[in-house]
Coordinates of C-alpha atoms in Angstrom, one line a residue:
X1 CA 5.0 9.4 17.3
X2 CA 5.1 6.5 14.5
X3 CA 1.6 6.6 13.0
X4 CA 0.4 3.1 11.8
X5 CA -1.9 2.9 8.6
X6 CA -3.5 -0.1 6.9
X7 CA -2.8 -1.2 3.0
X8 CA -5.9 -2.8 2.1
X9 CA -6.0 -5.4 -1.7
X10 CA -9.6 -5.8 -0.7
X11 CA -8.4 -9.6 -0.8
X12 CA -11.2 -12.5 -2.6
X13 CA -10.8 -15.3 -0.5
X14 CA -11.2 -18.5 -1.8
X15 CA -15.2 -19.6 -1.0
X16 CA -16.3 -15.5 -1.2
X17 CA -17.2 -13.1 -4.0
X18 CA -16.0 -9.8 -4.9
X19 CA -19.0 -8.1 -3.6
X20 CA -17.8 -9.6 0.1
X21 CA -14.6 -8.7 -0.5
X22 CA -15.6 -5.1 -0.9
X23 CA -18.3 -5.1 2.2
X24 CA -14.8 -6.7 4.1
X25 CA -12.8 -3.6 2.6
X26 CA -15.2 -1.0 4.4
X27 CA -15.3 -3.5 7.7
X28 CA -11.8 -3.1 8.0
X29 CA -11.5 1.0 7.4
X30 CA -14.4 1.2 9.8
X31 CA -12.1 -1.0 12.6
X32 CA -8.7 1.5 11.6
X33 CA -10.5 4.1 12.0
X34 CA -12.1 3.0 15.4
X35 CA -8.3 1.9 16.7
X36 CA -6.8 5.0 15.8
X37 CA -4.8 4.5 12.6
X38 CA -3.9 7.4 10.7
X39 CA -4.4 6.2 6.7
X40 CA -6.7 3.5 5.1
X41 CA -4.8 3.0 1.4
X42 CA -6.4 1.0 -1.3
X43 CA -4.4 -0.8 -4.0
X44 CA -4.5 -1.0 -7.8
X45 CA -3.9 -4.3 -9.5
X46 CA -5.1 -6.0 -12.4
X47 CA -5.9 -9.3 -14.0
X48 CA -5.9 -10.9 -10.7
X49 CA -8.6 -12.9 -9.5
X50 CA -7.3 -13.0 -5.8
X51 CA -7.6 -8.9 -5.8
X52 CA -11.1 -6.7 -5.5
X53 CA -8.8 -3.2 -5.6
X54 CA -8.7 -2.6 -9.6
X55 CA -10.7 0.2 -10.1
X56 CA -9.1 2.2 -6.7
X57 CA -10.8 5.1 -6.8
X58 CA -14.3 3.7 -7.2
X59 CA -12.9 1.6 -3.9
X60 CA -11.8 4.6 -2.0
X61 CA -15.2 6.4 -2.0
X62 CA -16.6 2.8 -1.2
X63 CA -14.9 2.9 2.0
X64 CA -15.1 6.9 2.2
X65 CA -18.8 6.5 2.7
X66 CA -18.1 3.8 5.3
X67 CA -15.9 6.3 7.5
X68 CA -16.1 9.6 9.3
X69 CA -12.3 10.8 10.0
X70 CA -9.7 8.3 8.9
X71 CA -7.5 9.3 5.5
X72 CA -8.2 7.2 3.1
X73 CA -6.8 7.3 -0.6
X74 CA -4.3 5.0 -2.8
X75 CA -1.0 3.1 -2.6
X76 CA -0.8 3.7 -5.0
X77 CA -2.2 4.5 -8.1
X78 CA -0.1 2.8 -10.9
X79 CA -0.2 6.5 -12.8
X80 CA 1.8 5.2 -16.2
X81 CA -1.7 3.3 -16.8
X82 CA -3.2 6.6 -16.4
X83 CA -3.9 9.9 -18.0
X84 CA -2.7 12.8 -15.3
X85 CA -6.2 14.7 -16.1
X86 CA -8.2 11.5 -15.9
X87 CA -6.7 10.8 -12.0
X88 CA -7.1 15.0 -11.3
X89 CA -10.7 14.3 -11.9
X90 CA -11.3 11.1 -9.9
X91 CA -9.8 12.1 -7.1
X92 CA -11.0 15.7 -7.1
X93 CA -14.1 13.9 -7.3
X94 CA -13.1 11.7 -4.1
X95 CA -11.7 15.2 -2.3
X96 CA -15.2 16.9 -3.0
X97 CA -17.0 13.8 -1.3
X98 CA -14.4 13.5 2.0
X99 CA -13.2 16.9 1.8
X100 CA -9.6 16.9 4.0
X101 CA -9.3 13.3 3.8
X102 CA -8.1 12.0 0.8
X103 CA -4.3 10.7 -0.1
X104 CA -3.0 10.3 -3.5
X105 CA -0.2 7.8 -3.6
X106 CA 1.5 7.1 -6.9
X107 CA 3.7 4.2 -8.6
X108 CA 5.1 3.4 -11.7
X109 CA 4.5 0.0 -12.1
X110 CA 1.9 -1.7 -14.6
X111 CA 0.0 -3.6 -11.4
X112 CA 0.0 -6.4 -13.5
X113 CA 1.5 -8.9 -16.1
X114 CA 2.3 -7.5 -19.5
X115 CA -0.2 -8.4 -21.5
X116 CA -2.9 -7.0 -19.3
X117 CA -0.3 -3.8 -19.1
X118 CA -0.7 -3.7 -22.7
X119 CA -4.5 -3.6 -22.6
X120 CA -4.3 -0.5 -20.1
X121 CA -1.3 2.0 -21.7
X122 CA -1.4 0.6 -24.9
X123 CA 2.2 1.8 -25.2
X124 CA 4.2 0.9 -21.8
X125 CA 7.5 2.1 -22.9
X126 CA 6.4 5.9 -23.4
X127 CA 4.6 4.9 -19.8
X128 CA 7.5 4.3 -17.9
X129 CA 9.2 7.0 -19.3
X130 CA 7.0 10.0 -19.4
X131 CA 6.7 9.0 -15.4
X132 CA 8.2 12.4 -13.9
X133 CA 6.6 14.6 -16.4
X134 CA 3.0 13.1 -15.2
X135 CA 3.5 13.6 -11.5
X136 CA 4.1 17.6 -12.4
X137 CA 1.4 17.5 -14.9
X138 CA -0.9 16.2 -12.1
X139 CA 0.6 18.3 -9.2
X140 CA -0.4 21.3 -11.5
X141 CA -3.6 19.9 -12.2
X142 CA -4.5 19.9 -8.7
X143 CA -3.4 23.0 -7.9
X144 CA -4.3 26.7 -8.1
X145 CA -5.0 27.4 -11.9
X146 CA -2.8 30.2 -12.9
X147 CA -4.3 32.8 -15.4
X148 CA -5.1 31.6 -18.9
X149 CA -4.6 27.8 -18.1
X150 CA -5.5 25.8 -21.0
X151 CA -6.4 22.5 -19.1
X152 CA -8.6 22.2 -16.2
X153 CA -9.2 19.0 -13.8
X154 CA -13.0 19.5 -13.0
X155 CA -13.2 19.2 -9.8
X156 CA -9.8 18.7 -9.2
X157 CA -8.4 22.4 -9.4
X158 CA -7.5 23.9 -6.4
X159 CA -7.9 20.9 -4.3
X160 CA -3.9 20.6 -3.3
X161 CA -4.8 16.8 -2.3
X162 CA -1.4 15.4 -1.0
X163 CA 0.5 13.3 -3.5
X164 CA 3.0 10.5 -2.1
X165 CA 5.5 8.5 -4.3
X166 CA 5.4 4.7 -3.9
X167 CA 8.9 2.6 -4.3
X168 CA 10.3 -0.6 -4.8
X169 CA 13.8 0.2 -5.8
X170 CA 16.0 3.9 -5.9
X171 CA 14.4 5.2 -8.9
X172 CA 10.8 6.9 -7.0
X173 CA 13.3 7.7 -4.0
X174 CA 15.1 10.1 -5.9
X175 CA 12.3 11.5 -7.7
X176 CA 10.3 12.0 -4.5
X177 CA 13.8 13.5 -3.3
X178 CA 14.1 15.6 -6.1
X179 CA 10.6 16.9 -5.8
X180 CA 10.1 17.3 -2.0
X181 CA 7.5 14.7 -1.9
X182 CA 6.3 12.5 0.8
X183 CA 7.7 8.7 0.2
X184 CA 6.5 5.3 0.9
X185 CA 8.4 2.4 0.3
X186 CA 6.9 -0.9 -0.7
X187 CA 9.3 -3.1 2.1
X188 CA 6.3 -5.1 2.5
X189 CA 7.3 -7.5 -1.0
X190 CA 10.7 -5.8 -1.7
X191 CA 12.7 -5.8 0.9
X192 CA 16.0 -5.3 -1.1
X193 CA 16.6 -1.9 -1.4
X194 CA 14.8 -0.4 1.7
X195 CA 17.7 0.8 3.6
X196 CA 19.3 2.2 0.3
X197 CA 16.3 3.7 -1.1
X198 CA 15.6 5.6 2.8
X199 CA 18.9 6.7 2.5
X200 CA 19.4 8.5 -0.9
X201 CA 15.4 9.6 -0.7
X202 CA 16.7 11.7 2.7
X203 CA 20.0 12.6 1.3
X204 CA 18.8 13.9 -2.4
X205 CA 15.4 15.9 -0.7
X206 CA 14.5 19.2 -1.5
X207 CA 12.0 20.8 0.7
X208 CA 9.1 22.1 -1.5
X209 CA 5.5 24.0 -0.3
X210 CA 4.2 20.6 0.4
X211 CA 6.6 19.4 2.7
X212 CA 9.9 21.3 4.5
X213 CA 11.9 17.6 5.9
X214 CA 11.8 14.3 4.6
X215 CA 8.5 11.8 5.6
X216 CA 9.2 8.1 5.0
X217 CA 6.7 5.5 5.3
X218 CA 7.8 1.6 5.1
X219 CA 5.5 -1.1 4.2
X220 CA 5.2 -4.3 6.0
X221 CA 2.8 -7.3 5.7
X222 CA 1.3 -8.6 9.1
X223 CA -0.4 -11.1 11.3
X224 CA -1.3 -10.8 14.9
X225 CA -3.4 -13.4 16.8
X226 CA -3.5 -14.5 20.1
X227 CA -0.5 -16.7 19.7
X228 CA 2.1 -17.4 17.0
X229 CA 1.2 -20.4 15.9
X230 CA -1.9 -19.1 15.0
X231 CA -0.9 -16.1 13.5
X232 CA 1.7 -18.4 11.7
X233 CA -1.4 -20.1 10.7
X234 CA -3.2 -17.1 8.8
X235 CA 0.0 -16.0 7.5
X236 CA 0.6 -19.0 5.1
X237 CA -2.3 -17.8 2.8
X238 CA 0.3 -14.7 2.2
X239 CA 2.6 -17.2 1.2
X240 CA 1.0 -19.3 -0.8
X241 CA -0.6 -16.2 -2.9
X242 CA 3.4 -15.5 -3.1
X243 CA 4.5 -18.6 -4.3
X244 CA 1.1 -19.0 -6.6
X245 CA 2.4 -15.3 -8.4
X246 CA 5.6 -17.2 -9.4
X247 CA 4.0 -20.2 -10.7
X248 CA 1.8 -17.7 -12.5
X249 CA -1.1 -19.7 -10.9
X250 CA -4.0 -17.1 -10.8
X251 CA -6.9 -17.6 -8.5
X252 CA -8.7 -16.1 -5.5
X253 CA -7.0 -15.5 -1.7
X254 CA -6.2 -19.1 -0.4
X255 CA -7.8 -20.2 2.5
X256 CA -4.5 -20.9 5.3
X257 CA -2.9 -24.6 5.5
X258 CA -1.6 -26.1 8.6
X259 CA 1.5 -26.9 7.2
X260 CA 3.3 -25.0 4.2
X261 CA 5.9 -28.5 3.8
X262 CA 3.9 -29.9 0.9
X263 CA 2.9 -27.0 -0.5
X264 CA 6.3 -25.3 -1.5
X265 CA 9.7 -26.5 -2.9
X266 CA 13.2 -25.8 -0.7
X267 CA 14.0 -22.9 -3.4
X268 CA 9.6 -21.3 -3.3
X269 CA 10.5 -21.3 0.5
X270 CA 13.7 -19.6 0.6
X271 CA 12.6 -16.9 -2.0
X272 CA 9.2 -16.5 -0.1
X273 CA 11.0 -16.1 3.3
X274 CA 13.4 -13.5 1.6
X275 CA 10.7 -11.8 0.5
X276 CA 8.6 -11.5 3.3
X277 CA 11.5 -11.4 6.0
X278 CA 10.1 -8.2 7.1
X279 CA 6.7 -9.6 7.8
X280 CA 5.3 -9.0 11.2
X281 CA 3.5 -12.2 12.3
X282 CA 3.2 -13.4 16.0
X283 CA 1.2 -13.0 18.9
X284 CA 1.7 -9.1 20.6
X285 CA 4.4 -9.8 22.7
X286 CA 6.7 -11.3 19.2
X287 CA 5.0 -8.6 17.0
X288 CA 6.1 -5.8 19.3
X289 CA 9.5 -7.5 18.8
X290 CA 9.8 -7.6 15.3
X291 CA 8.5 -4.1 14.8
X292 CA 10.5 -2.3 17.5
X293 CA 13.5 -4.0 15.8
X294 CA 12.2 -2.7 12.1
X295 CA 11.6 1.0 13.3
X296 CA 15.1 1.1 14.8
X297 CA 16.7 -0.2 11.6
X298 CA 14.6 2.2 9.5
X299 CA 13.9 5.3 11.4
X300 CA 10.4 6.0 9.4
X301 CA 7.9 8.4 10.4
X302 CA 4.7 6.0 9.6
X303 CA 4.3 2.4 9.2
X304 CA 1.3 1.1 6.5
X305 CA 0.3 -2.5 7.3
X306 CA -1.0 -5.2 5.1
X307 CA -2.9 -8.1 6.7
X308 CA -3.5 -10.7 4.2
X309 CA -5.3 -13.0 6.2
X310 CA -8.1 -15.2 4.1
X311 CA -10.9 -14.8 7.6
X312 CA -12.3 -11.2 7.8
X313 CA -12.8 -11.7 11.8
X314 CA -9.2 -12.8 12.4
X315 CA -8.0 -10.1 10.1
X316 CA -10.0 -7.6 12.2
X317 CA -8.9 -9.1 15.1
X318 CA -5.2 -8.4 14.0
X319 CA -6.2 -4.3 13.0
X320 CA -7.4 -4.4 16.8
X321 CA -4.0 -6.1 17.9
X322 CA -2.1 -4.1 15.9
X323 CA -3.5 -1.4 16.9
X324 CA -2.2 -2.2 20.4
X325 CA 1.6 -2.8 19.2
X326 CA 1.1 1.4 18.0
X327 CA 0.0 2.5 21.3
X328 CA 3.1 0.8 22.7
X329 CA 4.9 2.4 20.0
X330 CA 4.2 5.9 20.7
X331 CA 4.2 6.0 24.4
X332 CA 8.3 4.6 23.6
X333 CA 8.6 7.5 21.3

């Protein structure tokens, strides 16, 4: 069994406001949900005017209240621009209201550019740093209080609400090792280190009372239509929002282009097609493909999907095809 989930930036498209955005967000969990996927993760970012997803938890219940049975929860919470008690609270909070349902996946990075980092730790180096200690402080937090315990997450005590660690390189890989945490990695924009990070999270893992074996899940960015060339179509609003992020050109979701030729440089191309060279995009039959091919190179145990396409119906079309691609999937398995 490969269990598919859905990684959701409740995208602003260009011509829509962030109230659509978030009415798309709940949409879309409501599809996953219907199609069988296993997760419906939300994404913290800030500063970015292409990106509805900044205060996650508020997001989370949005979506919560939209659903019945799905998981939902974060991936992640950037918990360096965080106080540990703070996030014990919120999603205590969110556990209380979907009781059973909820997901707590954390990262280390700001979300953002510096400056905006700056507004939200106020001091990023002791962030960064203090990283490992705040997972345990939260892990404690949600857990049974032992006798005497100074500090209290109310709610948030006793709720045991599954924390994952996010990645993008072999730092969180050996922390979520070292801790016998679930692990997700973020293949979806870093592709560099997947196979690496995989490798040293399942060699360096101690079982703890969360989890007795390793549990990878790998990230990667899709879009299924009815054919390729229109699924290449939707796809080139990723990559513009891609190439826009290195031009440090902020603005909402682009609307797709027929052609990316004018758009990018040779070099915006190449670093775009690195980055995105595990993307999924194709009709079924070259989706099925692609993914078949990623699963046997990776060996995960879930795949989390992010489908930024700029038109709500195609992108719910795509959770509906995608869907599809998982049923084949696990009837291989």
């Amino acid at each position: 069994m490969v269990p598919f989930s859905i990684l959701d930036l409740s995208p602003v498209a260009e011509g829509s406001t962030v109230r659509q955005s978030l009415e798309a967000s709940a949409r879309m969990a409501v599809k996953a949900e219907e199609f069988g996927y296993k997760r419906f993760w939300l994404a913290e970012h800030h500063g970015m005017p292409g990106i509805a997803s900044a205060a996650t938890a508020i997001v989370i219940g949005h979506v919560g209240a939209a659903t019945k049975r799905i998981r939902i929860g974060s991936g992640g919470i950037m918990l360096p621009n965080h106080s540990p008690l703070v996030i014990a609270e919120q999603f205590g909070t969110l556990e209380a209201l979907f009781p059973g349902r909820i997901d707590l996946g954390l990262g280390r990075a700001p979300g953002t550019d510096m400056r905006t980092a700056q507004a939200l730790r106020r001091n990023l180096e002791a962030g960064a740093n203090s990283f490992p200690n705040d997972v345990v402080e939260l892990q404690q937090l949600l857990d049974t209080p032992v006798e005497n315990q100074a500090i209290l997450a109310v709610p948030g005590n006793g709720s045991h609400i599954p924390i994952w660690l996010l990645g993008s390189s072999l730092y969180s890989a050996q922390l979520a090792g070292m801790l016998g945490l679930p692990y997700a990695f973020a293949s979806h924009f870093a592709p560099d280190m997947l196979l690496d990070a995989i490798a040293i999270y399942r060699d360096r893992f101690q079982p703890s009372a969360t989890l007795d074996k390793p549990h990878v899940m790998v990230g990667v960015m899709g879009a299924v239509a009815a054919t390729d060339e229109e699924a290449r179509y939707h796809f080139t609003s990723a990559e513009q929002q891609f190439v826009n992020l290195r031009r440090n050109v902020r603005g909402p979701f682009p609307r797709p282009v027929a052609d990316m030729a004018d758009f990018w440089s040779p070099m915006e191309k190449m670093n775009v097609e690195h980055t995105l060279r595990y993307a999924v995009v194709g009709s079924p039959k070259t989706a099925e493909a692609k993914l078949t091919e990623f699963l046997q190179e990776t060996q995960a145990d879930e795949v989390i999907i992010s489908m930024p396409i700029h038109d709500i119906e195609a992108r719910l079309t795509s959770v509906e095809l995608f869907a599809g691609l998982g049923n084949f999937m696990r009837a291989a398995a």
